[in-house]
Amino acid sequence: MARTTSLSGFIEWLPEERLVELHVLDTLREVFERHGFASIESRAVETIDTLLQKGEIDKEIYAVSRLQEEEGREARLALHFDLTVPFARYVVENAGHLDFPFRRYQIQKVWRGERPQDGRYREFTQADIDLVGDGALPFRSDVEIGVVMAKALEALPIGDFMLRVNNRKLSEGFYRSIGLSDTTAVLRAIDKLEKIGAEKVSEELVSTGAATPQQAQQALELAQIRATDTSFVTAVRALLGTVEADELLDAGLAELEEVVAELNKRVPGRVTADLSIARGLDYYTGTVYETVLIGHESLGSVCSGGRYESLASKGRRSFPGVGLSIGVTRLISRILAEGGLSASRKVPTAVFVALRSDEDWGAAQDVADALRLRGINVEVALKAEKFGKQIRHADRRGIPYVWFTDDDGAHEVKDIRTGAQSPADPASWTPPAEDALPRIVESATD
């Protein structure tokens, strides 16, 4: 992980690191499918107009064009910066072929023109889950999406983590209650709280005219409320004092109270009501989630998302949804940097078939094919060398077994870890289950 790359922000894993990534992706896929989510893949490009409708991210978008493109002939295209916006377009275009409520998971690359730093890349993999309804989506979906993601994260060796949850109705309703009108501007400012601090957020709110100094202070006091249970409801009411609560605030409090209570039942110890969570993108309308690794909060959120009521619509038909997204590349970079996971070998090969002479290559391929027919991963030497050199080649790659064929056609297999060597039949020999594939193991300190 300390090595440099020739193109900043674009990471390329070594084979053993890629095995860890595949293990993480397989684990996520298994958890998602166990909860009824179906896999889709959307195109990598969208029209720039589609992407720009969904928030202030124009500085992060990578445009796509042909070198010899004639200007004005086609819609301008760009690489998608997340998977939610493409998914909204996908739902609208395929609504007639989908069954609602639709459960989807999607694991793909995305591209974002950020300044590369620890845990942030310009090209990275995301894993998303969404529940989408046709016209309406029961609120309990907000709970279920959090439960599924918590269980997926618990299945990974990432250490302790916490789902931090808020509700934008709660925040906007509070802002309205204290007389703020441009609630979107306030939410965007509060979303920067961890990055720039309370003093600068207050300065931004006041200097832009979004709030008076007193209102800015009240908004910041709301953002300081934390609770691992439903006691935040009392804290918000107390902060308002005698001010009449806006209806939107009441709705947001009730929704967040239900989410926190239910998550505490289903995944105890994994949720905190954090009223500073805002999420910067405009399409969120209710529940919002962010997830931090305990002890690595500086890494930022590794999993985020929330409820959106009108991201996808077709005429009078709307498709409300709720979803969460894991920054897979960010997670894996942290796992590898701290030695949380490692592969027991660099390659999936279990058996290396050695050559006594170059003329034996065809016979060695026959042995390999017999083993492969039974699901064993096999590599055949490309040229005959001293056996010691062939064994060292296998050992460097972590291949546990080397296969030898004598002049008389007898076969032997050697476990190069122990030195044990015994007769073997290509038609029946099978390695122990733990050696069939590379094992992904946690570090001894975990």
Coordinates of C-alpha atoms in Angstrom, one line a residue:
M1 CA 0.0 0.0 0.0
A2 CA 3.0 2.3 0.4
R3 CA 4.0 2.0 -3.3
T4 CA 3.4 4.9 -5.6
T5 CA 1.3 4.8 -8.8
S6 CA 2.0 6.4 -12.1
L7 CA -1.5 8.1 -12.1
S8 CA -2.5 9.7 -8.9
G9 CA -5.9 8.6 -7.5
F10 CA -6.1 5.5 -9.6
I11 CA -5.2 2.4 -7.5
E12 CA -4.1 -0.9 -8.9
W13 CA -4.0 -3.9 -6.5
L14 CA -1.3 -6.6 -6.5
P15 CA -2.6 -10.1 -7.1
E16 CA -2.7 -10.9 -3.3
E17 CA -4.5 -7.6 -2.6
R18 CA -7.0 -8.3 -5.4
L19 CA -7.8 -11.6 -3.7
V20 CA -8.7 -9.7 -0.5
E21 CA -10.9 -7.3 -2.6
L22 CA -12.6 -10.3 -4.2
H23 CA -13.3 -11.8 -0.7
V24 CA -14.8 -8.5 0.4
L25 CA -17.0 -8.3 -2.7
D26 CA -18.1 -11.9 -2.4
T27 CA -19.0 -11.4 1.2
L28 CA -21.1 -8.3 0.5
R29 CA -22.8 -10.1 -2.4
E30 CA -23.7 -13.0 -0.2
V31 CA -25.2 -10.8 2.5
F32 CA -27.2 -8.7 0.0
E33 CA -28.6 -11.7 -1.8
R34 CA -29.5 -13.4 1.5
H35 CA -31.7 -10.4 2.2
G36 CA -33.5 -10.6 -1.2
F37 CA -31.5 -8.0 -3.3
A38 CA -31.0 -8.7 -7.0
S39 CA -27.8 -7.6 -8.9
I40 CA -27.9 -5.1 -11.7
E41 CA -25.2 -3.2 -13.6
S42 CA -25.7 0.1 -15.3
R43 CA -23.7 1.8 -18.0
A44 CA -20.6 3.8 -16.9
V45 CA -21.6 7.0 -18.7
E46 CA -24.6 9.3 -18.3
T47 CA -25.4 12.6 -20.0
I48 CA -23.9 15.6 -18.2
D49 CA -27.3 17.1 -17.9
T50 CA -28.5 14.1 -16.0
L51 CA -25.6 14.2 -13.5
L52 CA -25.8 18.0 -13.0
Q53 CA -29.4 17.8 -11.9
K54 CA -28.5 16.0 -8.8
G55 CA -26.4 18.4 -6.8
E56 CA -23.4 20.7 -6.9
I57 CA -20.8 18.2 -8.1
D58 CA -19.8 19.7 -11.4
K59 CA -16.2 20.2 -10.4
E60 CA -15.9 16.4 -9.7
I61 CA -17.3 15.1 -13.0
Y62 CA -15.1 13.5 -15.6
A63 CA -16.4 14.4 -19.1
V64 CA -16.2 11.7 -21.9
S65 CA -15.7 12.4 -25.6
R66 CA -14.2 11.0 -28.7
L67 CA -11.0 12.6 -29.9
Q68 CA -12.5 13.3 -33.3
E69 CA -16.0 14.1 -32.0
E70 CA -18.0 16.7 -33.9
E71 CA -19.2 19.2 -31.5
G72 CA -23.0 19.4 -31.0
R73 CA -23.8 16.1 -32.8
E74 CA -24.5 14.1 -29.6
A75 CA -25.4 14.7 -26.0
R76 CA -22.4 15.5 -23.8
L77 CA -21.4 12.5 -21.7
A78 CA -19.6 12.0 -18.4
L79 CA -18.5 9.1 -16.2
H80 CA -21.0 8.6 -13.3
F81 CA -19.8 9.9 -9.9
D82 CA -22.0 7.6 -7.9
L83 CA -24.4 4.7 -8.5
T84 CA -27.6 6.3 -7.2
V85 CA -28.2 8.8 -10.0
P86 CA -27.6 6.1 -12.7
F87 CA -29.9 3.8 -10.8
A88 CA -32.7 6.4 -10.8
R89 CA -32.4 6.7 -14.6
Y90 CA -32.4 2.9 -14.8
V91 CA -35.6 2.6 -12.8
V92 CA -37.4 5.1 -14.9
E93 CA -36.4 3.5 -18.2
N94 CA -37.1 -0.1 -17.1
A95 CA -40.1 0.5 -14.8
G96 CA -42.3 -1.6 -17.0
H97 CA -40.0 -4.6 -16.5
L98 CA -39.4 -4.4 -12.7
D99 CA -41.4 -5.7 -9.8
F100 CA -41.9 -3.2 -7.0
P101 CA -40.8 -2.7 -4.3
F102 CA -37.6 -3.4 -6.2
R103 CA -34.5 -4.5 -4.2
R104 CA -31.3 -3.9 -6.0
Y105 CA -27.6 -4.2 -5.3
Q106 CA -24.9 -2.9 -7.6
I107 CA -21.2 -3.2 -7.3
Q108 CA -19.3 -1.1 -9.9
K109 CA -16.5 1.4 -10.4
V110 CA -17.3 5.1 -10.2
W111 CA -15.2 8.2 -11.0
R112 CA -14.9 11.4 -9.1
G113 CA -12.4 14.2 -9.7
E114 CA -11.4 14.6 -6.0
R115 CA -8.0 15.6 -4.7
P116 CA -6.4 12.2 -3.9
Q117 CA -5.6 11.5 -0.2
D118 CA -5.8 8.8 2.3
G119 CA -8.9 6.7 1.5
R120 CA -10.0 9.0 -1.4
Y121 CA -9.5 8.0 -5.0
R122 CA -10.5 9.3 -8.4
E123 CA -11.5 5.8 -9.5
F124 CA -13.0 3.5 -6.9
T125 CA -15.5 0.7 -6.4
Q126 CA -18.8 1.2 -4.7
A127 CA -21.3 -1.4 -3.4
D128 CA -24.9 -0.1 -3.2
I129 CA -28.2 -1.4 -2.0
D130 CA -31.5 0.3 -2.6
L131 CA -35.2 -0.4 -2.0
V132 CA -37.5 1.5 -4.4
G133 CA -41.3 1.7 -4.5
D134 CA -43.8 2.7 -7.2
G135 CA -45.6 5.8 -5.9
A136 CA -44.9 5.0 -2.2
L137 CA -42.4 3.0 -0.1
P138 CA -43.2 2.0 3.5
F139 CA -41.0 3.8 6.0
R140 CA -39.8 0.5 7.5
S141 CA -37.6 0.3 4.4
D142 CA -35.4 2.9 6.0
V143 CA -34.9 0.5 8.9
E144 CA -34.3 -2.5 6.8
I145 CA -31.7 -0.9 4.6
G146 CA -29.7 0.0 7.7
V147 CA -30.0 -3.5 9.2
V148 CA -28.8 -5.1 6.0
M149 CA -25.8 -2.8 5.7
A150 CA -24.9 -3.2 9.3
K151 CA -24.9 -7.0 8.9
A152 CA -22.8 -6.7 5.7
L153 CA -20.2 -4.6 7.5
E154 CA -20.2 -7.0 10.5
A155 CA -19.3 -9.8 8.1
L156 CA -16.1 -7.9 7.2
P157 CA -12.9 -7.7 9.3
I158 CA -13.1 -3.9 9.6
G159 CA -13.2 -3.7 13.4
D160 CA -15.8 -1.7 15.3
F161 CA -18.0 0.7 13.4
M162 CA -21.0 2.9 14.0
L163 CA -24.0 3.9 11.8
R164 CA -24.6 7.6 12.4
V165 CA -28.2 8.5 11.4
N166 CA -30.3 11.7 11.2
N167 CA -33.4 12.8 9.3
R168 CA -33.5 15.8 7.0
K169 CA -37.1 16.4 7.9
L170 CA -36.0 16.8 11.5
S171 CA -33.2 19.3 10.6
E172 CA -35.3 21.3 8.1
G173 CA -38.3 21.4 10.4
F174 CA -36.1 22.7 13.2
Y175 CA -34.6 25.4 11.0
R176 CA -38.1 26.4 10.0
S177 CA -39.2 26.5 13.6
I178 CA -36.5 29.0 14.4
G179 CA -37.3 31.2 11.4
L180 CA -34.8 30.0 8.8
S181 CA -36.1 30.0 5.2
D182 CA -33.2 28.8 3.1
T183 CA -33.0 25.4 4.7
T184 CA -31.0 23.9 1.9
A185 CA -28.2 26.4 2.4
V186 CA -28.1 25.7 6.1
L187 CA -28.0 21.9 5.5
R188 CA -25.0 22.4 3.1
A189 CA -23.2 24.4 5.6
I190 CA -23.8 22.0 8.5
D191 CA -22.6 19.2 6.2
K192 CA -19.2 20.8 6.3
L193 CA -19.1 20.8 10.2
E194 CA -16.5 18.1 10.6
K195 CA -14.3 19.5 7.8
I196 CA -14.1 23.2 8.7
G197 CA -15.4 23.4 12.3
A198 CA -18.3 25.1 14.0
E199 CA -16.8 28.6 13.9
K200 CA -16.4 28.6 10.1
V201 CA -19.8 27.1 9.6
S202 CA -21.3 29.9 11.7
E203 CA -19.3 32.5 9.7
E204 CA -20.6 31.0 6.4
L205 CA -24.2 31.0 7.6
V206 CA -24.1 34.6 8.7
S207 CA -22.0 36.0 5.9
T208 CA -24.2 34.5 3.2
G209 CA -27.4 35.8 4.9
A210 CA -28.7 32.3 5.5
A211 CA -29.0 32.9 9.3
T212 CA -28.5 35.5 12.0
P213 CA -25.8 34.9 14.6
Q214 CA -28.4 33.6 17.1
Q215 CA -30.0 31.3 14.5
A216 CA -26.6 30.0 13.5
Q217 CA -25.9 29.2 17.1
Q218 CA -29.2 27.3 17.4
A219 CA -28.5 25.3 14.3
L220 CA -25.1 24.3 15.6
E221 CA -26.5 23.3 19.0
L222 CA -28.9 21.0 17.2
A223 CA -26.0 19.5 15.3
Q224 CA -24.2 18.7 18.6
I225 CA -27.0 16.4 19.8
R226 CA -25.9 12.7 19.9
A227 CA -27.7 9.7 21.4
T228 CA -27.4 5.9 21.1
D229 CA -31.1 5.7 22.1
T230 CA -34.2 7.7 21.6
S231 CA -33.4 10.4 24.2
F232 CA -32.5 12.8 21.4
V233 CA -36.2 13.5 21.0
T234 CA -36.3 15.1 24.5
A235 CA -33.1 17.0 23.7
V236 CA -34.5 18.5 20.5
R237 CA -37.7 19.5 22.2
A238 CA -35.7 21.1 25.1
L239 CA -33.6 23.1 22.6
L240 CA -36.7 24.6 21.0
G241 CA -38.1 25.6 24.4
T242 CA -41.4 27.5 24.0
V243 CA -41.0 27.8 20.2
E244 CA -43.8 26.0 18.3
A245 CA -42.4 23.1 16.4
D246 CA -43.0 22.9 12.6
E247 CA -45.0 19.9 11.4
L248 CA -41.9 18.7 9.4
L249 CA -39.9 18.6 12.7
D250 CA -42.5 16.4 14.3
A251 CA -42.5 14.0 11.4
G252 CA -38.7 13.9 11.3
L253 CA -38.5 13.2 15.0
A254 CA -41.0 10.4 14.8
E255 CA -39.2 8.8 11.9
L256 CA -35.7 9.0 13.4
E257 CA -37.1 7.7 16.7
E258 CA -38.4 4.6 14.9
V259 CA -35.2 4.0 13.0
V260 CA -33.0 4.2 16.1
A261 CA -35.3 2.1 18.2
E262 CA -35.6 -0.7 15.6
L263 CA -31.9 -0.7 14.7
N264 CA -31.0 -1.1 18.4
K265 CA -33.2 -4.2 18.4
R266 CA -31.8 -5.7 15.2
V267 CA -28.2 -4.7 15.3
P268 CA -27.6 -3.6 18.9
G269 CA -24.7 -1.2 19.5
R270 CA -24.4 -0.2 15.9
V271 CA -26.4 3.1 15.7
T272 CA -26.1 6.6 17.0
A273 CA -28.5 9.4 16.4
D274 CA -26.2 12.2 15.2
L275 CA -28.0 15.4 14.3
S276 CA -25.0 16.8 12.5
I277 CA -25.4 14.4 9.6
A278 CA -26.9 16.3 6.6
R279 CA -25.5 14.7 3.4
G280 CA -24.6 17.3 0.8
L281 CA -26.5 15.9 -2.2
D282 CA -29.9 17.6 -2.8
Y283 CA -31.9 14.4 -3.5
Y284 CA -32.1 13.2 0.2
T285 CA -35.5 13.9 1.8
G286 CA -35.6 12.0 5.1
T287 CA -33.4 9.4 6.8
V288 CA -29.7 10.0 6.2
Y289 CA -26.9 7.6 7.1
E290 CA -23.1 7.9 7.5
T291 CA -20.8 5.2 8.9
V292 CA -17.5 5.6 10.6
L293 CA -14.8 3.1 11.6
I294 CA -14.2 3.5 15.4
G295 CA -10.7 4.7 15.9
H296 CA -10.4 5.8 12.2
E297 CA -13.0 8.6 12.1
S298 CA -10.5 10.8 10.1
L299 CA -11.1 8.4 7.2
G300 CA -14.6 9.8 6.9
S301 CA -17.7 7.9 6.1
V302 CA -17.2 4.5 4.6
C303 CA -20.9 3.9 4.0
S304 CA -23.6 6.5 3.5
G305 CA -26.9 7.2 1.9
G306 CA -30.6 7.7 2.8
R307 CA -34.2 8.3 1.7
Y308 CA -35.1 10.0 -1.5
E309 CA -38.7 10.7 -2.5
S310 CA -38.4 12.2 -5.9
L311 CA -35.0 11.3 -7.4
A312 CA -36.7 9.1 -10.0
S313 CA -40.0 10.1 -11.7
K314 CA -41.8 9.6 -15.0
G315 CA -44.6 12.0 -15.6
R316 CA -46.9 11.8 -12.6
R317 CA -45.4 8.5 -11.6
S318 CA -42.7 8.6 -8.9
F319 CA -40.3 6.0 -7.5
P320 CA -39.3 6.8 -3.9
G321 CA -36.5 4.9 -2.5
V322 CA -33.9 4.5 0.2
G323 CA -30.3 3.2 -0.2
L324 CA -26.9 2.9 1.2
S325 CA -23.5 2.8 -0.5
I326 CA -20.2 1.3 0.7
G327 CA -16.9 2.9 -0.5
V328 CA -15.3 -0.5 -1.1
T329 CA -12.0 0.8 -2.2
R330 CA -11.7 3.0 0.8
L331 CA -12.5 0.1 3.1
I332 CA -10.0 -2.3 1.5
S333 CA -7.3 0.3 1.5
R334 CA -7.7 0.6 5.3
I335 CA -7.9 -3.2 5.8
L336 CA -4.7 -3.7 3.8
A337 CA -2.9 -0.8 5.4
E338 CA -3.4 -2.2 8.8
G339 CA -3.0 -5.8 7.9
G340 CA -6.5 -6.7 8.9
L341 CA -6.7 -9.3 6.1
S342 CA -4.2 -11.0 3.9
A343 CA -4.3 -13.9 1.4
S344 CA -2.6 -17.1 2.2
R345 CA -1.1 -17.1 -1.3
K346 CA -0.8 -14.8 -4.2
V347 CA -2.6 -17.0 -6.7
P348 CA -5.6 -19.4 -6.7
T349 CA -3.4 -22.2 -8.0
A350 CA -3.3 -25.3 -5.7
V351 CA -1.0 -27.5 -7.8
F352 CA 2.1 -26.7 -9.9
V353 CA 2.9 -29.5 -12.4
A354 CA 6.7 -29.7 -12.8
L355 CA 8.4 -30.8 -16.0
R356 CA 11.1 -33.5 -16.1
S357 CA 11.8 -32.6 -19.7
D358 CA 10.3 -30.3 -22.3
E359 CA 9.0 -33.3 -24.1
D360 CA 6.8 -34.1 -21.1
W361 CA 4.7 -30.9 -21.5
G362 CA 1.8 -32.6 -23.3
A363 CA 1.6 -35.4 -20.6
A364 CA 1.8 -32.7 -17.9
Q365 CA -1.2 -31.0 -19.5
D366 CA -3.1 -34.3 -19.4
V367 CA -2.4 -34.5 -15.7
A368 CA -3.6 -30.9 -15.2
D369 CA -6.8 -31.5 -17.2
A370 CA -7.6 -34.5 -15.1
L371 CA -7.2 -32.4 -11.9
R372 CA -9.1 -29.5 -13.3
L373 CA -12.1 -31.7 -14.2
R374 CA -12.6 -32.1 -10.5
G375 CA -12.4 -28.4 -9.7
I376 CA -8.7 -28.2 -8.8
N377 CA -6.8 -25.1 -9.9
V378 CA -3.6 -26.2 -11.7
E379 CA -0.6 -24.5 -13.4
V380 CA 1.8 -26.3 -15.6
A381 CA 5.5 -25.3 -15.9
L382 CA 6.3 -23.7 -19.2
K383 CA 9.8 -25.2 -19.5
A384 CA 11.9 -27.9 -17.9
E385 CA 14.4 -26.6 -15.3
K386 CA 16.0 -28.1 -12.3
F387 CA 13.3 -29.3 -9.9
G388 CA 14.7 -27.1 -7.1
K389 CA 14.1 -24.0 -9.3
Q390 CA 10.6 -25.1 -10.2
I391 CA 9.8 -25.8 -6.6
R392 CA 11.1 -22.3 -5.6
H393 CA 8.9 -20.7 -8.3
A394 CA 5.8 -22.5 -6.8
D395 CA 6.9 -21.5 -3.3
R396 CA 7.3 -17.8 -4.1
R397 CA 3.7 -17.7 -5.3
G398 CA 2.4 -19.7 -2.3
I399 CA 1.3 -22.7 -4.4
P400 CA 1.2 -25.5 -1.8
Y401 CA 1.6 -28.6 -4.0
V402 CA 4.1 -29.6 -6.8
W403 CA 3.2 -32.6 -9.0
F404 CA 5.9 -34.9 -10.4
T405 CA 5.6 -37.6 -13.0
D406 CA 8.4 -40.3 -13.2
D407 CA 9.8 -41.8 -16.3
D408 CA 7.7 -44.9 -15.7
G409 CA 4.5 -42.9 -15.6
A410 CA 4.1 -43.0 -11.8
H411 CA 2.9 -39.8 -10.2
E412 CA 3.8 -38.2 -6.9
V413 CA 2.7 -35.0 -5.2
K414 CA 4.8 -32.9 -2.8
D415 CA 3.5 -30.6 -0.1
I416 CA 6.4 -28.1 -0.3
R417 CA 5.4 -26.5 3.1
T418 CA 6.2 -29.7 5.0
G419 CA 8.3 -31.6 2.5
A420 CA 6.0 -34.6 2.6
Q421 CA 5.8 -36.5 -0.8
S422 CA 3.5 -39.4 -1.6
P423 CA 2.1 -41.3 -4.6
A424 CA -0.9 -39.8 -6.3
D425 CA -3.4 -40.5 -9.0
P426 CA -4.6 -37.6 -11.2
A427 CA -8.0 -39.2 -11.5
S428 CA -8.7 -39.3 -7.7
W429 CA -6.2 -37.1 -5.8
T430 CA -7.7 -34.1 -4.1
P431 CA -6.0 -31.5 -1.9
P432 CA -7.4 -30.8 1.6
A433 CA -10.3 -28.4 1.5
E434 CA -8.3 -25.6 3.2
D435 CA -5.7 -25.8 0.4
A436 CA -8.1 -25.8 -2.5
L437 CA -8.3 -22.0 -2.7
P438 CA -6.4 -19.2 -1.1
R439 CA -7.6 -18.5 2.4
I440 CA -8.3 -14.9 3.4
V441 CA -7.0 -14.7 7.0
E442 CA -7.2 -12.0 9.6
S443 CA -4.1 -10.7 11.2
A444 CA -2.9 -12.3 14.5
T445 CA -3.6 -9.0 16.3
D446 CA -7.3 -8.9 15.4

